[in-house]
Coordinates of C-alpha atoms (C1' of nucleotides) in Angstrom, one line a residue:
Chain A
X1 CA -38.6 -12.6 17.9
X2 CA -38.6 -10.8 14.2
X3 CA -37.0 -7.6 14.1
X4 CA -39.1 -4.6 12.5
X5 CA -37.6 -3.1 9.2
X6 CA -36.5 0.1 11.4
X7 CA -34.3 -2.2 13.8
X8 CA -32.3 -4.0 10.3
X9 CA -32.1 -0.5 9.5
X10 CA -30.2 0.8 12.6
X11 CA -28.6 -2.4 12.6
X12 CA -27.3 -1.2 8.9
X13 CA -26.4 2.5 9.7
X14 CA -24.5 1.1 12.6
X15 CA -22.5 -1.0 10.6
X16 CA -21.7 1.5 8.1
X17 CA -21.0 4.3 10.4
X18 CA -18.0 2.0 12.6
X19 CA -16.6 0.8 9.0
X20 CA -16.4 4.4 8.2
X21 CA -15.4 5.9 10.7
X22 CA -13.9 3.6 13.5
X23 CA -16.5 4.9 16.3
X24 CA -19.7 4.3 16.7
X25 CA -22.7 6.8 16.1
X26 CA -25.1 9.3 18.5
X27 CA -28.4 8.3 19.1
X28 CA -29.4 11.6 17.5
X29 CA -27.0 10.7 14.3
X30 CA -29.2 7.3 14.2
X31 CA -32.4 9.1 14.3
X32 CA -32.0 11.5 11.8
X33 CA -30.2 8.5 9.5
X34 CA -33.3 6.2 10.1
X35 CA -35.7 9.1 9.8
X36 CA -36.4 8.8 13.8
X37 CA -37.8 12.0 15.1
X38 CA -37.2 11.1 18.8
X39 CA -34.2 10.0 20.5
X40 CA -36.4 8.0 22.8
X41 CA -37.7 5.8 20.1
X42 CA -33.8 5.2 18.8
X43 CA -33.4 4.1 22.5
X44 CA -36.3 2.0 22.5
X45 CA -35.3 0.1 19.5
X46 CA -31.8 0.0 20.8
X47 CA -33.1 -1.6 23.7
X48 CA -34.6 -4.4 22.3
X49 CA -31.6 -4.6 20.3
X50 CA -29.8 -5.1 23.0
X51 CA -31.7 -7.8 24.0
X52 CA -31.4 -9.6 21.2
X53 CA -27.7 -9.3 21.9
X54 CA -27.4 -8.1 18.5
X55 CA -25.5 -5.0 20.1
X56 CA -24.1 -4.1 23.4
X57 CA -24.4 -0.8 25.2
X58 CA -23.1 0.8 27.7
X59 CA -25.2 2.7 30.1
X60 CA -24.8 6.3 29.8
X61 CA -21.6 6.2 27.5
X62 CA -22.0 8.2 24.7
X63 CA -21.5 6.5 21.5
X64 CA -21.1 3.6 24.2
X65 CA -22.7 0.5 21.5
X66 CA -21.0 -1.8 19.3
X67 CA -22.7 -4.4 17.7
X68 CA -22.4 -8.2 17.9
X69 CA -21.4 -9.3 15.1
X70 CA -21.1 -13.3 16.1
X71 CA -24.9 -13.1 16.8
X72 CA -25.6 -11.5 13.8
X73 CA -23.9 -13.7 11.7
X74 CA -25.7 -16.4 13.6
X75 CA -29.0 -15.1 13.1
X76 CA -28.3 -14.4 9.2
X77 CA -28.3 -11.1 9.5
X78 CA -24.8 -10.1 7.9
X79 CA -25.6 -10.0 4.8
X80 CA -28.5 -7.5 5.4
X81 CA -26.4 -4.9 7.3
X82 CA -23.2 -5.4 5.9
X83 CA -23.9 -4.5 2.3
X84 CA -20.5 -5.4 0.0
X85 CA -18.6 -5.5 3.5
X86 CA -20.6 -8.3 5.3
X87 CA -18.0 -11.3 4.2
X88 CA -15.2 -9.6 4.7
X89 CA -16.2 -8.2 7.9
X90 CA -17.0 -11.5 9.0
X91 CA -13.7 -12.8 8.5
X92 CA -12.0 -10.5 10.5
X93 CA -14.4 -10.6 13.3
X94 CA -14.5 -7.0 15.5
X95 CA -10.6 -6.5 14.8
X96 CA -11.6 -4.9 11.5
X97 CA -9.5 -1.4 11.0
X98 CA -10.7 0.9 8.8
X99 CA -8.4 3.4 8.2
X100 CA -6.4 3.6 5.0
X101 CA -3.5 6.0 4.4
X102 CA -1.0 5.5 1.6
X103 CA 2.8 7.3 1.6
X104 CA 3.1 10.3 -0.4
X105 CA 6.7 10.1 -1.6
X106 CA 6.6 12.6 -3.4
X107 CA 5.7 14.8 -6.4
X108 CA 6.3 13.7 -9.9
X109 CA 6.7 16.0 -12.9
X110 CA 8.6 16.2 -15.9
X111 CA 12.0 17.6 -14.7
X112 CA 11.8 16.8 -11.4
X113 CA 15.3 15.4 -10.4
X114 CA 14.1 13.8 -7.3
X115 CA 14.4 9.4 -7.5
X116 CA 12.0 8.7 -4.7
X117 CA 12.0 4.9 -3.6
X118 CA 8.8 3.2 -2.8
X119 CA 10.5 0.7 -0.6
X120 CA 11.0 3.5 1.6
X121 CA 7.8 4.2 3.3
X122 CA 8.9 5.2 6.7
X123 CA 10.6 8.4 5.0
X124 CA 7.2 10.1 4.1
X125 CA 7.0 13.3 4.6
X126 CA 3.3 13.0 4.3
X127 CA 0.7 10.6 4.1
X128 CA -2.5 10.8 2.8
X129 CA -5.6 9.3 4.6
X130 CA -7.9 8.3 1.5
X131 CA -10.9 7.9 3.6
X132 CA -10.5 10.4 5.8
X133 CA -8.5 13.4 3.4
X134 CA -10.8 12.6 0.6
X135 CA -13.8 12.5 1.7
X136 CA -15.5 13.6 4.9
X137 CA -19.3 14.2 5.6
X138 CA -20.1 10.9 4.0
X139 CA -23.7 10.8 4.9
X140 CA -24.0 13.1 1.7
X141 CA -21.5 11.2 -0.7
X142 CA -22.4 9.4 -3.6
X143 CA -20.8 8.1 -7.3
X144 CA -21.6 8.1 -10.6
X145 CA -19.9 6.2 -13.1
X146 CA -19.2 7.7 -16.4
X147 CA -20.3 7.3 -19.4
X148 CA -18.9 7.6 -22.4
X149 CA -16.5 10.3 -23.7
X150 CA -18.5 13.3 -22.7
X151 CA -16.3 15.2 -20.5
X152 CA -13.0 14.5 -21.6
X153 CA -12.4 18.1 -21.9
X154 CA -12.3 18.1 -18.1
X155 CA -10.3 15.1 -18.0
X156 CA -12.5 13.0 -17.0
X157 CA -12.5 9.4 -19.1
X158 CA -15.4 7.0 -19.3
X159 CA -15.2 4.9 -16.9
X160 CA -14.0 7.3 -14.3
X161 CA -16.0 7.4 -11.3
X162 CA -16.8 10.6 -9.9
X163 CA -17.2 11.3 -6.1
X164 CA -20.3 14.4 -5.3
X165 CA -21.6 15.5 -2.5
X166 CA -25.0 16.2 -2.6
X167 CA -26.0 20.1 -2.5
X168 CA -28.3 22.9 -4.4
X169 CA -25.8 25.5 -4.2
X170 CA -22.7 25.7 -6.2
X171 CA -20.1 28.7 -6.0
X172 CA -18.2 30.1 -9.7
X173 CA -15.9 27.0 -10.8
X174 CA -17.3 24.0 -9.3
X175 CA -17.9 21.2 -11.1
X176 CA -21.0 19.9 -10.6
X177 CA -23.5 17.3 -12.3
X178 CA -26.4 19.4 -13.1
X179 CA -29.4 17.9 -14.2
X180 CA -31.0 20.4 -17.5
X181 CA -34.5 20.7 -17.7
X182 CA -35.9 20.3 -21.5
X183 CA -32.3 18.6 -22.5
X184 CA -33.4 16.4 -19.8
X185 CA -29.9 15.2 -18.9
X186 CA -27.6 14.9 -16.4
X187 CA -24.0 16.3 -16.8
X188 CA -20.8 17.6 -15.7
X189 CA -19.9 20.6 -15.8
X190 CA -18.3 23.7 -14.6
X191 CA -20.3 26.2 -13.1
X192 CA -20.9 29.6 -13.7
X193 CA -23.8 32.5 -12.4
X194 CA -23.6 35.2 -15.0
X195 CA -22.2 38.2 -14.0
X196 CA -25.2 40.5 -14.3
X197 CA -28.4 38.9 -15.0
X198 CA -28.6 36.1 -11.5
X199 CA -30.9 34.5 -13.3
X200 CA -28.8 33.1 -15.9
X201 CA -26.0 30.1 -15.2
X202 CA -23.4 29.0 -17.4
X203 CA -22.5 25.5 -17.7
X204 CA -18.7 25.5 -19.3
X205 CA -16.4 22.6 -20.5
X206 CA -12.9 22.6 -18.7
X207 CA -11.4 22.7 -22.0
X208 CA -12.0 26.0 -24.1
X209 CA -12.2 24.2 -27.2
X210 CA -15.8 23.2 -26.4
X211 CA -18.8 25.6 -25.8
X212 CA -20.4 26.8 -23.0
X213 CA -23.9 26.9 -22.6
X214 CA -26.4 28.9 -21.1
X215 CA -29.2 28.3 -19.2
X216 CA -32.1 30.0 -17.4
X217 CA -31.6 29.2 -14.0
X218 CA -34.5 27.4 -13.0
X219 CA -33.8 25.2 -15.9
X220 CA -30.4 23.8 -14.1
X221 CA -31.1 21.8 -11.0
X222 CA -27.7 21.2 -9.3
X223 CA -27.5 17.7 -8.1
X224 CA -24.4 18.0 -6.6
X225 CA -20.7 18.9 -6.5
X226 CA -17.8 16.8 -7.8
X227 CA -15.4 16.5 -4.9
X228 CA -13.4 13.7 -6.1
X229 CA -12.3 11.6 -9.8
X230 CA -11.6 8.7 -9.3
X231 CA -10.2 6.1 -12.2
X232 CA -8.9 2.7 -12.2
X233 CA -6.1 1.1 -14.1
X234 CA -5.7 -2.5 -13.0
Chain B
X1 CA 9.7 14.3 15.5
X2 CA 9.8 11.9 18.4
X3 CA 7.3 11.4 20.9
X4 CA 7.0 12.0 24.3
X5 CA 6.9 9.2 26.7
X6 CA 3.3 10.7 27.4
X7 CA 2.2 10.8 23.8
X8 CA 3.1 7.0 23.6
X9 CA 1.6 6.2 26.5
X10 CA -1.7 7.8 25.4
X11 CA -1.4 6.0 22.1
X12 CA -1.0 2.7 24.3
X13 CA -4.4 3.4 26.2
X14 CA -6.2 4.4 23.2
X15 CA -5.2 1.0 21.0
X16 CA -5.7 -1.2 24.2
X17 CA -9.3 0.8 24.9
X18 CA -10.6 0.5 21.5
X19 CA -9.6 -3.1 21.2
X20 CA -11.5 -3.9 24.6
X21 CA -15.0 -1.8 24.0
X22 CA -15.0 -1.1 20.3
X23 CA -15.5 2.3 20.6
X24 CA -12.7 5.2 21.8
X25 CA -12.2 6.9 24.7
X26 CA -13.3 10.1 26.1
X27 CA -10.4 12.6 26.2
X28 CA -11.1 12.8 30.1
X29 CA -10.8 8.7 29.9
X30 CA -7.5 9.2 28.6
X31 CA -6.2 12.0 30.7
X32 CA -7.1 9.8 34.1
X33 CA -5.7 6.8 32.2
X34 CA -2.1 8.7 31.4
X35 CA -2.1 10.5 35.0
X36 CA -2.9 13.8 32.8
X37 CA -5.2 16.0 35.1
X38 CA -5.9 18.4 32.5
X39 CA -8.4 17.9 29.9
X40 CA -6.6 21.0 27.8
X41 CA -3.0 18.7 28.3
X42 CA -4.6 15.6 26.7
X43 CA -5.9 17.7 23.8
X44 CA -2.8 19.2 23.1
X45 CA -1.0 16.0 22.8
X46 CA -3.4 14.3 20.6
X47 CA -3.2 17.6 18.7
X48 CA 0.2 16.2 18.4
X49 CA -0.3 13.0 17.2
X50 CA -2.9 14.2 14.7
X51 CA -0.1 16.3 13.2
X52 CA 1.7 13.3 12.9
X53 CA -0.7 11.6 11.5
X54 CA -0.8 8.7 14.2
X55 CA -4.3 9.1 15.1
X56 CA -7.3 11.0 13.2
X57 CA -9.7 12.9 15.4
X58 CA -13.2 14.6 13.9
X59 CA -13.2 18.2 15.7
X60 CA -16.1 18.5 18.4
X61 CA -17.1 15.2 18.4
X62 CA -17.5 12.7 21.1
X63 CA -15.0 10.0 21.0
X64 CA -14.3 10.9 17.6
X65 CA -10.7 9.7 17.4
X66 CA -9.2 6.6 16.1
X67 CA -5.7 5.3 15.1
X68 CA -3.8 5.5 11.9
X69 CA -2.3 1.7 11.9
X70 CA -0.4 1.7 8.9
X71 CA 1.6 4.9 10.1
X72 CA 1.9 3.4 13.0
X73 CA 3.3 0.3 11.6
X74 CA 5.5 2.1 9.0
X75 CA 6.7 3.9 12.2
X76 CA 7.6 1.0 13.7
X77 CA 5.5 2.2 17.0
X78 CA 3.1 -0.9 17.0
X79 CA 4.7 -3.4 18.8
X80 CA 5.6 -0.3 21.3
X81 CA 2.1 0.8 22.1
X82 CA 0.3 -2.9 20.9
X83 CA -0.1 -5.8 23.7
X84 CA -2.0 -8.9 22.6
X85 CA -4.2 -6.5 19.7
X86 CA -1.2 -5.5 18.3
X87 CA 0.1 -8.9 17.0
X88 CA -2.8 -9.8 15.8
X89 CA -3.5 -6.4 14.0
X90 CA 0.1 -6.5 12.8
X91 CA -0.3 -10.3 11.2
X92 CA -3.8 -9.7 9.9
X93 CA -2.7 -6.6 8.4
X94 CA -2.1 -7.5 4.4
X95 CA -5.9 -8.6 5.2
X96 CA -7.4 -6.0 6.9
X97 CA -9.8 -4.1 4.5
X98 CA -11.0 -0.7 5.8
X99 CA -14.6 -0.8 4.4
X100 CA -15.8 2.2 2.9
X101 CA -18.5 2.1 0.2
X102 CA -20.5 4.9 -2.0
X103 CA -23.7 4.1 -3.5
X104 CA -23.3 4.1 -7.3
X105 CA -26.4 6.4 -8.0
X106 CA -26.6 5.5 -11.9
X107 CA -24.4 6.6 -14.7
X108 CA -23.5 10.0 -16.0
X109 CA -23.2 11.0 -19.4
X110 CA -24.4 13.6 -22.3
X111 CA -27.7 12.3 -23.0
X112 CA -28.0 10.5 -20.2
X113 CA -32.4 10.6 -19.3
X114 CA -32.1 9.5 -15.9
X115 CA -32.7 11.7 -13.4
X116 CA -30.7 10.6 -10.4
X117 CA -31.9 11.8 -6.8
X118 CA -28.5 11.9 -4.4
X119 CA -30.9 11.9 -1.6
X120 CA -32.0 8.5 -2.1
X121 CA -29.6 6.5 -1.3
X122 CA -31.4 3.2 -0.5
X123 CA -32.3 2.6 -3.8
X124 CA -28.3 2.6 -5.2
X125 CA -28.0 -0.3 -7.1
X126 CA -24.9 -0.9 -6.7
X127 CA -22.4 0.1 -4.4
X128 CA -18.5 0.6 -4.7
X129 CA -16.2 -0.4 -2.0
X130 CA -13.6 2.2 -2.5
X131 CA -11.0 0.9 -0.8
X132 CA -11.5 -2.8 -1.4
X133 CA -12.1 -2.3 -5.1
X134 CA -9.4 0.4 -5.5
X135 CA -6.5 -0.8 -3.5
X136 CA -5.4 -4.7 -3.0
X137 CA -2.1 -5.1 -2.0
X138 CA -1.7 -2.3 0.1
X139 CA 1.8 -2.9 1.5
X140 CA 3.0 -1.9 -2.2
X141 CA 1.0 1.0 -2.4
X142 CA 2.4 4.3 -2.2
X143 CA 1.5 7.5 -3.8
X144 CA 2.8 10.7 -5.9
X145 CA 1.3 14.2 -5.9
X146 CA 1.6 15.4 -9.7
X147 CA 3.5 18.6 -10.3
X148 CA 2.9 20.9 -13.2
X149 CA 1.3 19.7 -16.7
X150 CA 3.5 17.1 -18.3
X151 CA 0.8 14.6 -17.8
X152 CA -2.0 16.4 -19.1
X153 CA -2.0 13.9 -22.2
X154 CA -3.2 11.0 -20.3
X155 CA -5.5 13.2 -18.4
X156 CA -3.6 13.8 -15.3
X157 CA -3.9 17.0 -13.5
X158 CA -2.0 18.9 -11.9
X159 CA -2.7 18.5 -8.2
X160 CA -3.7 15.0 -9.0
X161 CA -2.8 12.1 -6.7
X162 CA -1.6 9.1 -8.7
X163 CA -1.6 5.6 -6.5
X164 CA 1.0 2.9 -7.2
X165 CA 2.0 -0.9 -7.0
X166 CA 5.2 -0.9 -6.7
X167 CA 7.0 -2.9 -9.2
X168 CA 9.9 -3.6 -11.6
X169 CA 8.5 -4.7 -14.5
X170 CA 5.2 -3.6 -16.3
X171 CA 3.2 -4.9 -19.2
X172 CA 2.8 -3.5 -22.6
X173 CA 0.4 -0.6 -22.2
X174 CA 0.2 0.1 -18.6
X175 CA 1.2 3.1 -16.9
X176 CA 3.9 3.3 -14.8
X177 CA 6.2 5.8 -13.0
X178 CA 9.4 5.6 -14.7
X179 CA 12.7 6.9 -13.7
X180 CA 15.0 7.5 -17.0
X181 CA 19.0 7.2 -16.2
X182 CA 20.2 10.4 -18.3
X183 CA 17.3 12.8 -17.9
X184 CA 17.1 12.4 -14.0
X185 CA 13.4 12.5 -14.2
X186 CA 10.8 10.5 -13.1
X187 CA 7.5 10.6 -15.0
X188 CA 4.5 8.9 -15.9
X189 CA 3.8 7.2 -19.4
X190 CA 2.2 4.3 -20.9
X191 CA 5.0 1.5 -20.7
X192 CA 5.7 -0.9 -24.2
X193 CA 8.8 -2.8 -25.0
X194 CA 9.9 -2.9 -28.5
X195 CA 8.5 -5.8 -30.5
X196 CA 11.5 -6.5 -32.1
X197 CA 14.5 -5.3 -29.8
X198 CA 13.5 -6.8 -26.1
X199 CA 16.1 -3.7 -25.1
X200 CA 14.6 -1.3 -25.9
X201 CA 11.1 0.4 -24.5
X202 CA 8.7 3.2 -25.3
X203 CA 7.3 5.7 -23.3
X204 CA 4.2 6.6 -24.7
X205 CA 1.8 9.8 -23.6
X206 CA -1.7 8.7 -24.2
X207 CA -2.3 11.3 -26.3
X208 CA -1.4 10.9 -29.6
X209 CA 0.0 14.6 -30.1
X210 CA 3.3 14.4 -27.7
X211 CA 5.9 12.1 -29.1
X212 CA 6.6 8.9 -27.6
X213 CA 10.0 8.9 -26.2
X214 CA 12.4 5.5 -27.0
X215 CA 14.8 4.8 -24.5
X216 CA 17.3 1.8 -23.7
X217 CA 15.8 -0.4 -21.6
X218 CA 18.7 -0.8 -19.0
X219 CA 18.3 3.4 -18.6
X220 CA 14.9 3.0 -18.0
X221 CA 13.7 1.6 -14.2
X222 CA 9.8 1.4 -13.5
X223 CA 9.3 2.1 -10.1
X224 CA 5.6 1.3 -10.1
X225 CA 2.7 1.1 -11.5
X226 CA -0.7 3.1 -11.8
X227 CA -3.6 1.7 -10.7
X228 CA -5.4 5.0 -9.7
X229 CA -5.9 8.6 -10.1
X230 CA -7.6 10.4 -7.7
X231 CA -8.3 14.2 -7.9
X232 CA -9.6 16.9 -5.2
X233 CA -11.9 19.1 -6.1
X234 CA -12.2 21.2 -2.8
Chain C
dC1 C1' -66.3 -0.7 25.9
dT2 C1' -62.2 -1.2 28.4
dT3 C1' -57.6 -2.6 29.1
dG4 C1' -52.9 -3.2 28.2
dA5 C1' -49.1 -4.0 25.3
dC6 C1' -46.6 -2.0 21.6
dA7 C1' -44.5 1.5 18.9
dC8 C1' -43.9 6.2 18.6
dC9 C1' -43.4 11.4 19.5
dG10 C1' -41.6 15.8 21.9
dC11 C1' -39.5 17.9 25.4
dA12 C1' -36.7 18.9 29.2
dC13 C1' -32.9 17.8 32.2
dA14 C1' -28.5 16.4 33.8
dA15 C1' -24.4 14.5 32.8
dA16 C1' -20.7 13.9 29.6
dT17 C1' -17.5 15.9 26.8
dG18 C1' -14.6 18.9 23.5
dT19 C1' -12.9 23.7 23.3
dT20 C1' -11.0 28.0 24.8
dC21 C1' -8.3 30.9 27.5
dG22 C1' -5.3 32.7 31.0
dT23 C1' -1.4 31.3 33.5
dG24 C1' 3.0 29.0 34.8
dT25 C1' 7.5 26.5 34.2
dA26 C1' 11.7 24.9 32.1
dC27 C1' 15.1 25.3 28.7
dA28 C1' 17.6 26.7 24.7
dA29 C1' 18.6 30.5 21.6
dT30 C1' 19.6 35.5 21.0
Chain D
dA1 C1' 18.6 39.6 30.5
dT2 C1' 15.2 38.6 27.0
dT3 C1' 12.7 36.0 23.8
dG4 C1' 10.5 32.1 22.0
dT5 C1' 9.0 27.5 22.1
dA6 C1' 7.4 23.2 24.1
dC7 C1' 4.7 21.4 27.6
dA8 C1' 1.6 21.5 31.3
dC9 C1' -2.3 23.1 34.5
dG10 C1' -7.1 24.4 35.8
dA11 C1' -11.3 26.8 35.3
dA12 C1' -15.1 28.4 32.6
dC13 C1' -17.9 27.5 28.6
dA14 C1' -20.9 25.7 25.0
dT15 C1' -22.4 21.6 22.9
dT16 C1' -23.3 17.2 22.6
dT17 C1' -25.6 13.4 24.1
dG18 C1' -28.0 9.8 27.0
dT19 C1' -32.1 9.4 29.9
dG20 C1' -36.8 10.1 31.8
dC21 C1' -41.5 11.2 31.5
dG22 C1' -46.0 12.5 29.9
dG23 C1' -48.8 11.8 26.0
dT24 C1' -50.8 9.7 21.3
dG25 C1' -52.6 6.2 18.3
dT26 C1' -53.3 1.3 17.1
dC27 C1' -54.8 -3.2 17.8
dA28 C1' -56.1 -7.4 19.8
dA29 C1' -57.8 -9.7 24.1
dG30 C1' -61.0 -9.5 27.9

DNA sequence: CTTGACACCGCACAAATGTTCGTGTACAAT
DNA sequence: ATTGTACACGAACATTTGTGCGGTGTCAAG
């Protein structure tokens, strides 16, 4: 039997969601996910699913599936679900843990008499969970790269890989990638309603030395809101 | 702090559960499994071990907990709560990879035409594995929380959260955390011995305005190097 | 044309499940 | 004696969440 696009889809969110998040989803949270009005039809496809053996389920458990990954590796399907995860996942079988914190030893600044030890992990006062600290409500995450030396006055480099979550609305201060209608580009930016006239937003540059600029607001579409920088080194 | 008999038990139950279904238990499941009668008991305990950061738990959601294994580990807890799963966790740990990817919508920059649509995320070219791509290694890995401005030069933040390798030496040109003998500080610079005297190293601010600093070599220790910045933004 | 399988939708219900709140006990500190 | 803290109990509550059922549209076989 061939699966219908809508079953490799579930299949997909399935797989992301446990990597994620170490638990499985709602019926409901695959609906909406798979555009899936009714939570019947999510159980009908998970039924035949489930008799593929692609997943298991538990009757009347809530968020009572897993899925198979043997058989899906058997029938080819790994690499279709598991997006840049499938090998590795496939390695490690169902024992894969996601969950990632790191040992925060400390605070660094110039002046700060404190030798901290990195072989000392157990002495943490505090650990930092990058999936889960940084960023929650994934379903509305995504990246951009970027590109070239545009906002280095907010000390963000190119190459730096910025972390938004999609929303409209932006509050005084956030930075935000705004997409400008007649420049017709995308940036990032600080973000600012003017004081009197609500009509009016300013985009500003963390660093004073560059201008602001003003916009009419239905010229600036906010994309979304930076909630995390990212760079690498190595 | 240390745990309650109960607490470890719970923690016992929850590794050993998750290992057998692939999905977490039900705070009731747990209370009958620990001879807790009351839900209210179970939840104030895993409150408990959340502050402790041995488990994460999503608020109000069904079976929305899951274990922190590397503080676990680091607390030397898993062989405690761990049968069978444990070991095997434990020796596949420099291997396990928590998967976690964002799609890469497009790239940002001033004059940048493409308009990117967050919504869509099926179309992402490319996605990152944050926690594959960002941090090998992760036994090495620990973190610092940057205090005040002294590292504004190479575009560190206040607030930010550096990650590090730990290691003694560096390379010409990377960044490191160094301790300097004589100031009793620790701070972060771009590392480069001298070309001519192998004794002696430079600490170098990325930006070209601060003065690079020249030390002895034998006063200078690199704890570790930088291979990421990550910043907050809510 | 009728029939029946297939995929889907919406809705309502009951069970599962996390949260809150008032209460109680033991113990150490004041 | 009093206060405060840690831990525990149970009941009531509000959601969350899986299931069931009637209904719709399509399409190919009879």
């Amino acid at each position: 039997m061939t699966l219908s696009d809508r079953q490799v889809n579930i299949l997909r969110y399935i797989a992301r969601f446990v990597d994620e998040r170490n638990y499985p989803p709602t019926i409901r949270q695959i609906g909406t996910a798979c555009s899936i009005s009714s939570t019947s039809v999510v159980k009908y496809n998970l039924s035949k699913l489930e008799n593929e053996e692609l997943i298991v389920r538990e009757a009347e458990v809530s968020r009572g599936l897993s899925l198979n990954w043997d058989k899906l590796e058997a029938t080819g399907l790994l690499d279709e679900i598991g997006g840049p995860a499938s090998r590795a996942i496939n390695n490690l079988s169902d024992r894969v843990v996601s969950f990632f914190s790191v040992p925060v030893l400390g605070n660094i600044a110039a002046g700060e008499p404190i030798r901290v030890d990195p072989t000392d992990r157990a002495s943490a006062d505090e650990w930092i969970d990058l999936n889960e600290a940084l960023f929650r409500d994934r379903e509305k995450l995504f990246a951009l790269r970027v590109q070239g030396d545009s906002m280095v006055d907010a000390s963000v480099l190119d190459g730096d890989i910025v972390i938004l979550r999609q929303q409209e609305r932006a509050e005084n201060g956030e930075m935000v990638a705004a997409w400008i209608e007649g420049l017709e580009e995308t940036t990032l930016k600080h973000f600012y309603r003017d004081e009197k006239k609500s009509q009016v937003v300013h985009l500003r540059p963390a660093n004073p030395a560059y201008s602001e600029m003003t916009f009419p607001a239905n010229q600036v579409s906010v994309m979304g809101k930076v909630v995390s920088v990212i760079r690498q080194l190595e």
